[in-house]
């Protein structure tokens, strides 16, 4: 029987890929009270937002299918962590007491104010509300109206590919090379698919201004655009800084190699908004879910009076989807640098769908059924070999 006088309260802030896994894993102990705080009543599959925008897939999943018994969901915004009082202050005015916090607030879009018209006319895609607004706008747009996608990273590529497959007229603008983190052979494969399927690609093209009817490039060229989609950068919520916790320049919570805040050992972090030793991992679901499991495991270790484990991380591959039937899977060294080896075509497309897109939801459900079911490691390498990696750039909010 559980001794309710010795219950440990853990508040998980953020119900994305990292936070949901963490909440489920914390159920390994029956004497832990788990509260998950998330601003939406449904889980958002951010990896499917480009498909949601194009109308080919839904992106919201009910938490009733993702959270194990005993996890309490509170739909609200965390506005401040009071580390002295050990409370989380919510937007509704409510406060939650805690013994430990799992900080898993994730990332969001960052449209730079330095680009005139971008904040006013461009459509970000990183949040569900952004995608809903964009999907509605696309629904009112004639099929042959020109669309400009800004950002040559994986999100921009997948968005452009999904839209052109639906018969849209799309131009993809990248400030550098498209798929810059891929090897040259893999980049050529991506470029070939985009070209053969009608996407006009502008590489090494800086956006000077966004207008309601077009995009002005740094060289003065004007691209007609009925809708401009901005995928060129990410930001992170300001919760850590607002709570007096130290962050890196982009606002990610600074932690040690056990994912524990350098300011407070009651706060353990996971996902896009954490910078272990000031060296953040690549923003990705690939990293978020194992980090969520490790963060929960380290909270449980502290409750048990044992030492939390340090990161032992390596990346092995990254896949970009090209419409519904194709993709390119780039293999990498343990430090997340690409090797000249990749898979392309339908095989990579199937891997992207089954592993990259459908896999994370299956992982969360597996952890909900059986806490501790998924591994916390991400490869065979050592953390010391991992370089700082940004997939598409991060912009300070």
Short mmCIF file of C-alpha atoms in Angstrom, two decimals:
data_model
loop_
_atom_site.label_atom_id
_atom_site.label_comp_id
_atom_site.label_asym_id
_atom_site.label_seq_id
_atom_site.Cartn_x
_atom_site.Cartn_y
_atom_site.Cartn_z
CA UNK A 1 0.00 0.00 0.00
CA UNK A 2 1.25 3.47 -0.89
CA UNK A 3 2.20 5.71 2.02
CA UNK A 4 0.47 8.95 1.08
CA UNK A 5 2.54 10.83 3.64
CA UNK A 6 5.61 10.16 1.51
CA UNK A 7 4.16 11.03 -1.88
CA UNK A 8 6.57 12.90 -4.16
CA UNK A 9 4.95 15.49 -6.39
CA UNK A 10 6.37 15.88 -9.90
CA UNK A 11 5.08 18.50 -12.31
CA UNK A 12 5.90 17.93 -15.96
CA UNK A 13 5.69 21.19 -17.91
CA UNK A 14 4.98 20.52 -21.56
CA UNK A 15 3.03 17.64 -23.11
CA UNK A 16 5.02 17.16 -26.29
CA UNK A 17 7.26 14.28 -27.32
CA UNK A 18 9.63 14.66 -24.34
CA UNK A 19 7.13 15.59 -21.65
CA UNK A 20 4.60 12.87 -22.45
CA UNK A 21 7.25 10.16 -22.37
CA UNK A 22 8.60 11.57 -19.10
CA UNK A 23 5.16 11.62 -17.48
CA UNK A 24 4.52 8.02 -18.43
CA UNK A 25 7.94 6.81 -17.25
CA UNK A 26 7.53 8.45 -13.84
CA UNK A 27 4.83 5.83 -13.16
CA UNK A 28 7.62 3.35 -12.43
CA UNK A 29 7.14 4.40 -8.80
CA UNK A 30 3.71 4.18 -7.21
CA UNK A 31 4.54 6.87 -4.66
CA UNK A 32 4.90 9.63 -7.26
CA UNK A 33 2.07 12.05 -8.01
CA UNK A 34 2.42 13.10 -11.63
CA UNK A 35 0.85 16.25 -13.07
CA UNK A 36 1.28 17.13 -16.73
CA UNK A 37 0.69 20.78 -17.64
CA UNK A 38 0.02 21.52 -21.29
CA UNK A 39 -1.68 24.48 -22.98
CA UNK A 40 -3.82 22.25 -25.22
CA UNK A 41 -6.22 19.40 -24.38
CA UNK A 42 -4.76 17.27 -27.19
CA UNK A 43 -1.28 16.09 -28.10
CA UNK A 44 0.03 17.76 -31.26
CA UNK A 45 2.11 15.69 -33.65
CA UNK A 46 4.39 18.51 -34.71
CA UNK A 47 6.11 16.22 -37.17
CA UNK A 48 2.84 16.02 -39.09
CA UNK A 49 2.00 19.71 -39.18
CA UNK A 50 3.16 20.04 -42.81
CA UNK A 51 0.74 17.23 -43.70
CA UNK A 52 -2.03 18.83 -41.67
CA UNK A 53 -1.51 22.11 -43.52
CA UNK A 54 -1.75 20.32 -46.87
CA UNK A 55 -4.90 18.50 -45.77
CA UNK A 56 -3.40 15.02 -46.03
CA UNK A 57 -3.26 14.09 -42.34
CA UNK A 58 -4.57 15.17 -38.97
CA UNK A 59 -2.09 16.25 -36.28
CA UNK A 60 -3.98 16.15 -32.96
CA UNK A 61 -4.27 13.01 -30.82
CA UNK A 62 -6.28 12.65 -27.64
CA UNK A 63 -4.24 12.34 -24.46
CA UNK A 64 -6.63 9.63 -23.31
CA UNK A 65 -4.81 7.28 -25.68
CA UNK A 66 -1.31 8.48 -24.71
CA UNK A 67 -1.17 8.86 -20.93
CA UNK A 68 -1.02 5.97 -18.51
CA UNK A 69 -3.27 5.63 -15.49
CA UNK A 70 -2.39 8.04 -12.72
CA UNK A 71 -1.09 10.91 -14.86
CA UNK A 72 -3.20 14.02 -14.23
CA UNK A 73 -3.50 16.41 -17.16
CA UNK A 74 -4.04 20.12 -16.49
CA UNK A 75 -4.78 22.23 -19.56
CA UNK A 76 -3.11 25.55 -18.75
CA UNK A 77 0.02 27.62 -19.35
CA UNK A 78 2.95 27.61 -16.96
CA UNK A 79 3.97 31.25 -16.54
CA UNK A 80 6.61 31.01 -13.80
CA UNK A 81 8.44 28.50 -11.64
CA UNK A 82 8.90 29.80 -8.09
CA UNK A 83 11.93 27.79 -7.03
CA UNK A 84 11.92 29.16 -3.48
CA UNK A 85 8.32 28.18 -2.81
CA UNK A 86 8.52 25.14 -5.10
CA UNK A 87 5.42 26.06 -7.00
CA UNK A 88 4.51 26.37 -10.66
CA UNK A 89 2.34 29.40 -11.38
CA UNK A 90 -0.25 28.90 -14.13
CA UNK A 91 -1.92 31.36 -16.46
CA UNK A 92 -5.27 30.71 -14.81
CA UNK A 93 -3.87 31.99 -11.50
CA UNK A 94 -3.64 28.54 -10.04
CA UNK A 95 -0.41 27.29 -8.42
CA UNK A 96 0.91 23.74 -8.25
CA UNK A 97 3.26 22.61 -5.53
CA UNK A 98 6.11 20.31 -6.53
CA UNK A 99 9.04 18.34 -5.26
CA UNK A 100 10.51 18.07 -8.77
CA UNK A 101 9.83 19.67 -12.13
CA UNK A 102 10.46 18.11 -15.53
CA UNK A 103 11.03 21.09 -17.81
CA UNK A 104 9.90 20.02 -21.30
CA UNK A 105 8.45 23.16 -22.84
CA UNK A 106 9.80 22.45 -26.34
CA UNK A 107 10.29 24.98 -29.11
CA UNK A 108 8.17 27.26 -31.23
CA UNK A 109 8.37 29.35 -34.38
CA UNK A 110 10.50 32.47 -34.52
CA UNK A 111 9.71 34.90 -37.31
CA UNK A 112 12.44 37.57 -37.23
CA UNK A 113 11.27 41.12 -36.63
CA UNK A 114 14.36 42.27 -38.54
CA UNK A 115 12.71 41.26 -41.82
CA UNK A 116 10.09 43.90 -42.68
CA UNK A 117 6.65 42.42 -43.18
CA UNK A 118 7.59 38.92 -41.99
CA UNK A 119 5.66 39.10 -38.72
CA UNK A 120 2.68 40.68 -40.48
CA UNK A 121 2.40 38.62 -43.65
CA UNK A 122 4.31 35.35 -43.22
CA UNK A 123 2.67 32.22 -41.84
CA UNK A 124 4.72 30.20 -39.33
CA UNK A 125 4.01 26.48 -39.06
CA UNK A 126 5.66 25.29 -35.84
CA UNK A 127 2.55 25.36 -33.62
CA UNK A 128 -0.87 23.75 -34.06
CA UNK A 129 -2.61 27.13 -34.01
CA UNK A 130 -0.22 28.38 -36.69
CA UNK A 131 -0.98 25.34 -38.83
CA UNK A 132 -4.74 25.73 -38.37
CA UNK A 133 -4.56 29.34 -39.54
CA UNK A 134 -2.41 28.40 -42.52
CA UNK A 135 -4.61 25.45 -43.48
CA UNK A 136 -7.66 27.71 -43.48
CA UNK A 137 -5.88 30.29 -45.64
CA UNK A 138 -4.77 27.63 -48.12
CA UNK A 139 -8.34 26.37 -48.31
CA UNK A 140 -9.43 29.75 -49.69
CA UNK A 141 -6.56 29.97 -52.16
CA UNK A 142 -6.92 29.05 -55.86
CA UNK A 143 -4.92 25.94 -56.72
CA UNK A 144 -2.53 27.78 -59.05
CA UNK A 145 -1.83 30.73 -56.75
CA UNK A 146 1.91 31.01 -56.03
CA UNK A 147 3.24 29.98 -52.60
CA UNK A 148 6.69 30.77 -51.22
CA UNK A 149 8.18 28.61 -48.47
CA UNK A 150 11.05 30.35 -46.66
CA UNK A 151 13.59 28.01 -45.11
CA UNK A 152 15.75 25.36 -46.72
CA UNK A 153 15.86 23.03 -43.72
CA UNK A 154 13.88 19.85 -43.26
CA UNK A 155 10.64 21.57 -42.27
CA UNK A 156 10.74 23.82 -45.33
CA UNK A 157 11.53 20.93 -47.65
CA UNK A 158 8.76 18.73 -46.29
CA UNK A 159 6.23 21.56 -46.42
CA UNK A 160 7.12 22.44 -50.01
CA UNK A 161 7.03 18.77 -51.04
CA UNK A 162 3.66 18.13 -49.43
CA UNK A 163 2.09 21.19 -51.05
CA UNK A 164 3.46 20.58 -54.54
CA UNK A 165 2.16 17.01 -54.36
CA UNK A 166 -1.28 18.52 -53.81
CA UNK A 167 -0.95 20.49 -57.02
CA UNK A 168 0.25 23.77 -55.53
CA UNK A 169 2.74 26.12 -57.20
CA UNK A 170 5.65 26.36 -54.79
CA UNK A 171 8.97 28.21 -54.58
CA UNK A 172 11.40 27.18 -51.84
CA UNK A 173 13.80 29.89 -50.63
CA UNK A 174 16.85 28.94 -48.61
CA UNK A 175 19.31 31.37 -47.09
CA UNK A 176 22.05 28.79 -47.68
CA UNK A 177 22.06 25.37 -49.29
CA UNK A 178 18.84 23.39 -49.14
CA UNK A 179 19.25 20.43 -46.75
CA UNK A 180 22.56 21.93 -45.66
CA UNK A 181 23.09 19.34 -42.91
CA UNK A 182 23.03 16.51 -45.47
CA UNK A 183 25.96 15.21 -47.50
CA UNK A 184 26.37 16.35 -51.08
CA UNK A 185 24.94 13.11 -52.57
CA UNK A 186 21.88 13.32 -50.32
CA UNK A 187 21.40 17.01 -51.12
CA UNK A 188 21.46 16.18 -54.82
CA UNK A 189 18.79 13.54 -54.28
CA UNK A 190 16.57 16.06 -52.48
CA UNK A 191 17.17 18.68 -55.18
CA UNK A 192 16.36 16.18 -57.93
CA UNK A 193 13.03 15.26 -56.37
CA UNK A 194 12.06 18.89 -55.84
CA UNK A 195 12.99 19.81 -59.40
CA UNK A 196 11.24 16.84 -61.00
CA UNK A 197 8.09 17.55 -59.02
CA UNK A 198 7.89 21.23 -59.89
CA UNK A 199 9.30 23.02 -56.84
CA UNK A 200 11.38 26.05 -57.84
CA UNK A 201 14.36 26.25 -55.50
CA UNK A 202 16.22 29.47 -54.69
CA UNK A 203 19.37 28.67 -52.71
CA UNK A 204 21.69 31.25 -51.12
CA UNK A 205 18.80 33.72 -51.28
CA UNK A 206 18.17 36.07 -48.38
CA UNK A 207 14.71 37.50 -47.80
CA UNK A 208 14.77 41.29 -47.52
CA UNK A 209 11.03 41.89 -47.15
CA UNK A 210 7.75 40.00 -47.04
CA UNK A 211 4.73 41.62 -48.62
CA UNK A 212 1.12 40.59 -48.83
CA UNK A 213 1.58 39.60 -52.46
CA UNK A 214 5.24 38.66 -52.65
CA UNK A 215 8.69 38.16 -51.21
CA UNK A 216 11.55 40.56 -51.94
CA UNK A 217 15.00 38.99 -52.00
CA UNK A 218 18.24 40.71 -51.06
CA UNK A 219 19.23 41.03 -54.73
CA UNK A 220 15.98 42.92 -55.46
CA UNK A 221 14.21 40.03 -57.14
CA UNK A 222 10.52 39.82 -56.26
CA UNK A 223 8.81 36.43 -55.99
CA UNK A 224 5.02 36.53 -56.37
CA UNK A 225 3.40 34.91 -53.36
CA UNK A 226 -0.24 34.68 -52.37
CA UNK A 227 0.87 32.95 -49.16
CA UNK A 228 4.36 33.00 -47.63
CA UNK A 229 5.19 30.21 -45.18
CA UNK A 230 8.06 30.86 -42.75
CA UNK A 231 10.01 27.80 -41.57
CA UNK A 232 13.47 29.39 -41.25
CA UNK A 233 13.96 29.45 -37.50
CA UNK A 234 12.91 28.23 -34.08
CA UNK A 235 12.68 29.86 -30.70
CA UNK A 236 12.03 28.57 -27.20
CA UNK A 237 9.59 29.77 -24.54
CA UNK A 238 10.88 32.26 -21.98
CA UNK A 239 9.68 30.33 -18.94
CA UNK A 240 13.17 29.50 -17.64
CA UNK A 241 14.44 33.06 -17.87
CA UNK A 242 11.20 34.40 -16.42
CA UNK A 243 11.72 32.05 -13.47
CA UNK A 244 15.23 33.34 -12.76
CA UNK A 245 16.96 30.22 -14.09
CA UNK A 246 20.07 30.56 -16.20
CA UNK A 247 19.74 29.94 -19.92
CA UNK A 248 21.89 30.04 -23.02
CA UNK A 249 21.65 32.97 -25.46
CA UNK A 250 18.61 31.43 -27.14
CA UNK A 251 16.72 30.90 -23.88
CA UNK A 252 17.29 27.17 -23.42
CA UNK A 253 17.64 26.03 -19.82
CA UNK A 254 21.26 25.40 -18.87
CA UNK A 255 21.82 22.02 -17.25
CA UNK A 256 24.64 19.67 -16.42
CA UNK A 257 25.11 16.35 -18.21
CA UNK A 258 22.37 14.72 -16.09
CA UNK A 259 19.86 17.23 -17.52
CA UNK A 260 19.63 18.90 -14.10
CA UNK A 261 19.39 22.70 -13.94
CA UNK A 262 22.68 24.28 -12.89
CA UNK A 263 20.67 26.50 -10.54
CA UNK A 264 18.29 24.02 -8.92
CA UNK A 265 18.61 20.24 -8.62
CA UNK A 266 14.83 19.96 -8.31
CA UNK A 267 14.45 20.88 -11.99
CA UNK A 268 15.36 18.36 -14.67
CA UNK A 269 14.89 19.18 -18.36
CA UNK A 270 14.37 17.42 -21.67
CA UNK A 271 13.67 18.23 -25.30
CA UNK A 272 14.30 21.27 -27.47
CA UNK A 273 14.51 23.80 -24.62
CA UNK A 274 17.49 22.27 -22.79
CA UNK A 275 21.20 23.00 -23.26
CA UNK A 276 23.28 20.40 -21.38
CA UNK A 277 26.65 21.97 -20.53
CA UNK A 278 25.75 24.73 -22.96
CA UNK A 279 25.86 22.22 -25.84
CA UNK A 280 22.28 21.60 -26.99
CA UNK A 281 21.39 18.61 -29.10
CA UNK A 282 19.73 18.80 -32.47
CA UNK A 283 16.13 19.94 -32.08
CA UNK A 284 14.20 16.81 -33.01
CA UNK A 285 11.73 14.21 -31.84
CA UNK A 286 14.63 11.77 -32.25
CA UNK A 287 16.33 13.45 -29.31
CA UNK A 288 13.25 14.55 -27.35
CA UNK A 289 11.78 11.15 -26.53
CA UNK A 290 14.93 9.46 -25.15
CA UNK A 291 15.74 12.67 -23.26
CA UNK A 292 12.24 12.63 -21.77
CA UNK A 293 12.81 9.07 -20.60
CA UNK A 294 16.21 9.97 -19.16
CA UNK A 295 14.89 13.07 -17.39
CA UNK A 296 12.19 10.99 -15.72
CA UNK A 297 14.71 8.32 -14.83
CA UNK A 298 16.97 10.89 -13.19
CA UNK A 299 14.11 12.32 -11.16
CA UNK A 300 13.34 8.79 -9.98
CA UNK A 301 17.02 8.27 -9.16
CA UNK A 302 17.06 11.38 -6.98
CA UNK A 303 13.90 10.23 -5.20
CA UNK A 304 15.57 6.90 -4.53
CA UNK A 305 18.73 8.61 -3.27
CA UNK A 306 20.90 7.27 -6.09
CA UNK A 307 23.06 9.08 -8.61
CA UNK A 308 21.39 10.31 -11.81
CA UNK A 309 22.92 9.11 -15.07
CA UNK A 310 24.80 11.28 -17.53
CA UNK A 311 24.05 11.58 -21.22
CA UNK A 312 25.49 9.00 -23.57
CA UNK A 313 24.22 10.19 -26.92
CA UNK A 314 24.82 9.60 -30.60
CA UNK A 315 22.85 10.28 -33.76
CA UNK A 316 22.83 7.74 -36.55
CA UNK A 317 20.52 9.12 -39.24
CA UNK A 318 18.05 11.83 -40.24
CA UNK A 319 15.23 11.45 -42.75
CA UNK A 320 13.34 14.06 -44.74
CA UNK A 321 9.96 13.20 -46.24
CA UNK A 322 9.29 14.11 -49.86
CA UNK A 323 5.54 13.96 -50.27
CA UNK A 324 3.62 10.79 -49.48
CA UNK A 325 5.80 8.28 -51.29
CA UNK A 326 9.46 9.33 -51.19
CA UNK A 327 12.18 10.57 -48.90
CA UNK A 328 15.92 10.80 -48.28
CA UNK A 329 17.53 9.19 -45.25
CA UNK A 330 20.95 10.64 -44.41
CA UNK A 331 23.27 8.52 -42.28
CA UNK A 332 25.65 10.23 -39.90
CA UNK A 333 28.65 9.79 -37.68
CA UNK A 334 28.12 9.60 -33.96
CA UNK A 335 28.73 13.35 -33.66
CA UNK A 336 25.78 14.09 -35.99
CA UNK A 337 27.92 15.00 -39.00
CA UNK A 338 26.79 13.40 -42.27
CA UNK A 339 28.58 10.61 -44.13
CA UNK A 340 28.33 10.19 -47.92
CA UNK A 341 25.76 7.42 -47.59
CA UNK A 342 22.01 7.73 -47.83
CA UNK A 343 18.80 5.97 -48.80
CA UNK A 344 16.37 7.59 -51.17
CA UNK A 345 13.09 7.11 -52.95
CA UNK A 346 10.22 4.96 -51.75
CA UNK A 347 12.32 3.02 -49.24
CA UNK A 348 13.28 6.19 -47.38
CA UNK A 349 9.71 7.44 -47.66
CA UNK A 350 8.38 4.30 -45.98
CA UNK A 351 11.01 4.59 -43.24
CA UNK A 352 10.03 8.22 -42.66
CA UNK A 353 6.35 7.35 -42.36
CA UNK A 354 6.66 4.21 -40.25
CA UNK A 355 9.56 5.19 -38.02
CA UNK A 356 9.85 8.98 -38.18
CA UNK A 357 6.17 9.86 -38.18
CA UNK A 358 4.13 6.94 -36.84
CA UNK A 359 6.90 5.68 -34.53
CA UNK A 360 6.87 8.45 -31.88
CA UNK A 361 3.16 8.00 -31.12
CA UNK A 362 3.71 4.25 -30.84
CA UNK A 363 6.61 4.91 -28.46
CA UNK A 364 4.46 7.10 -26.20
CA UNK A 365 1.68 4.50 -26.11
CA UNK A 366 4.19 1.77 -25.35
CA UNK A 367 5.52 3.74 -22.40
CA UNK A 368 1.95 4.41 -21.24
CA UNK A 369 1.22 0.67 -21.25
CA UNK A 370 4.50 -0.32 -19.63
CA UNK A 371 6.66 2.38 -17.99
CA UNK A 372 10.34 1.83 -18.68
CA UNK A 373 9.68 0.05 -21.96
CA UNK A 374 11.73 2.33 -24.19
CA UNK A 375 15.51 2.82 -23.97
CA UNK A 376 17.03 6.06 -22.72
CA UNK A 377 20.11 5.91 -24.92
CA UNK A 378 20.22 7.16 -28.51
CA UNK A 379 23.16 5.36 -30.08
CA UNK A 380 26.57 3.93 -29.42
CA UNK A 381 28.60 7.08 -29.03
CA UNK A 382 29.79 9.17 -26.14
CA UNK A 383 28.36 12.56 -25.29
CA UNK A 384 31.82 14.13 -25.43
CA UNK A 385 31.89 13.52 -29.18
CA UNK A 386 28.63 15.34 -29.84
CA UNK A 387 28.92 18.77 -31.36
CA UNK A 388 26.40 21.57 -30.97
CA UNK A 389 23.84 20.95 -33.69
CA UNK A 390 21.08 23.13 -35.09
CA UNK A 391 18.90 21.67 -37.87
CA UNK A 392 17.45 24.88 -39.27
CA UNK A 393 18.61 27.73 -37.07
CA UNK A 394 17.26 29.13 -33.88
CA UNK A 395 16.15 32.69 -33.34
CA UNK A 396 16.03 34.30 -29.92
CA UNK A 397 12.43 35.32 -29.14
#
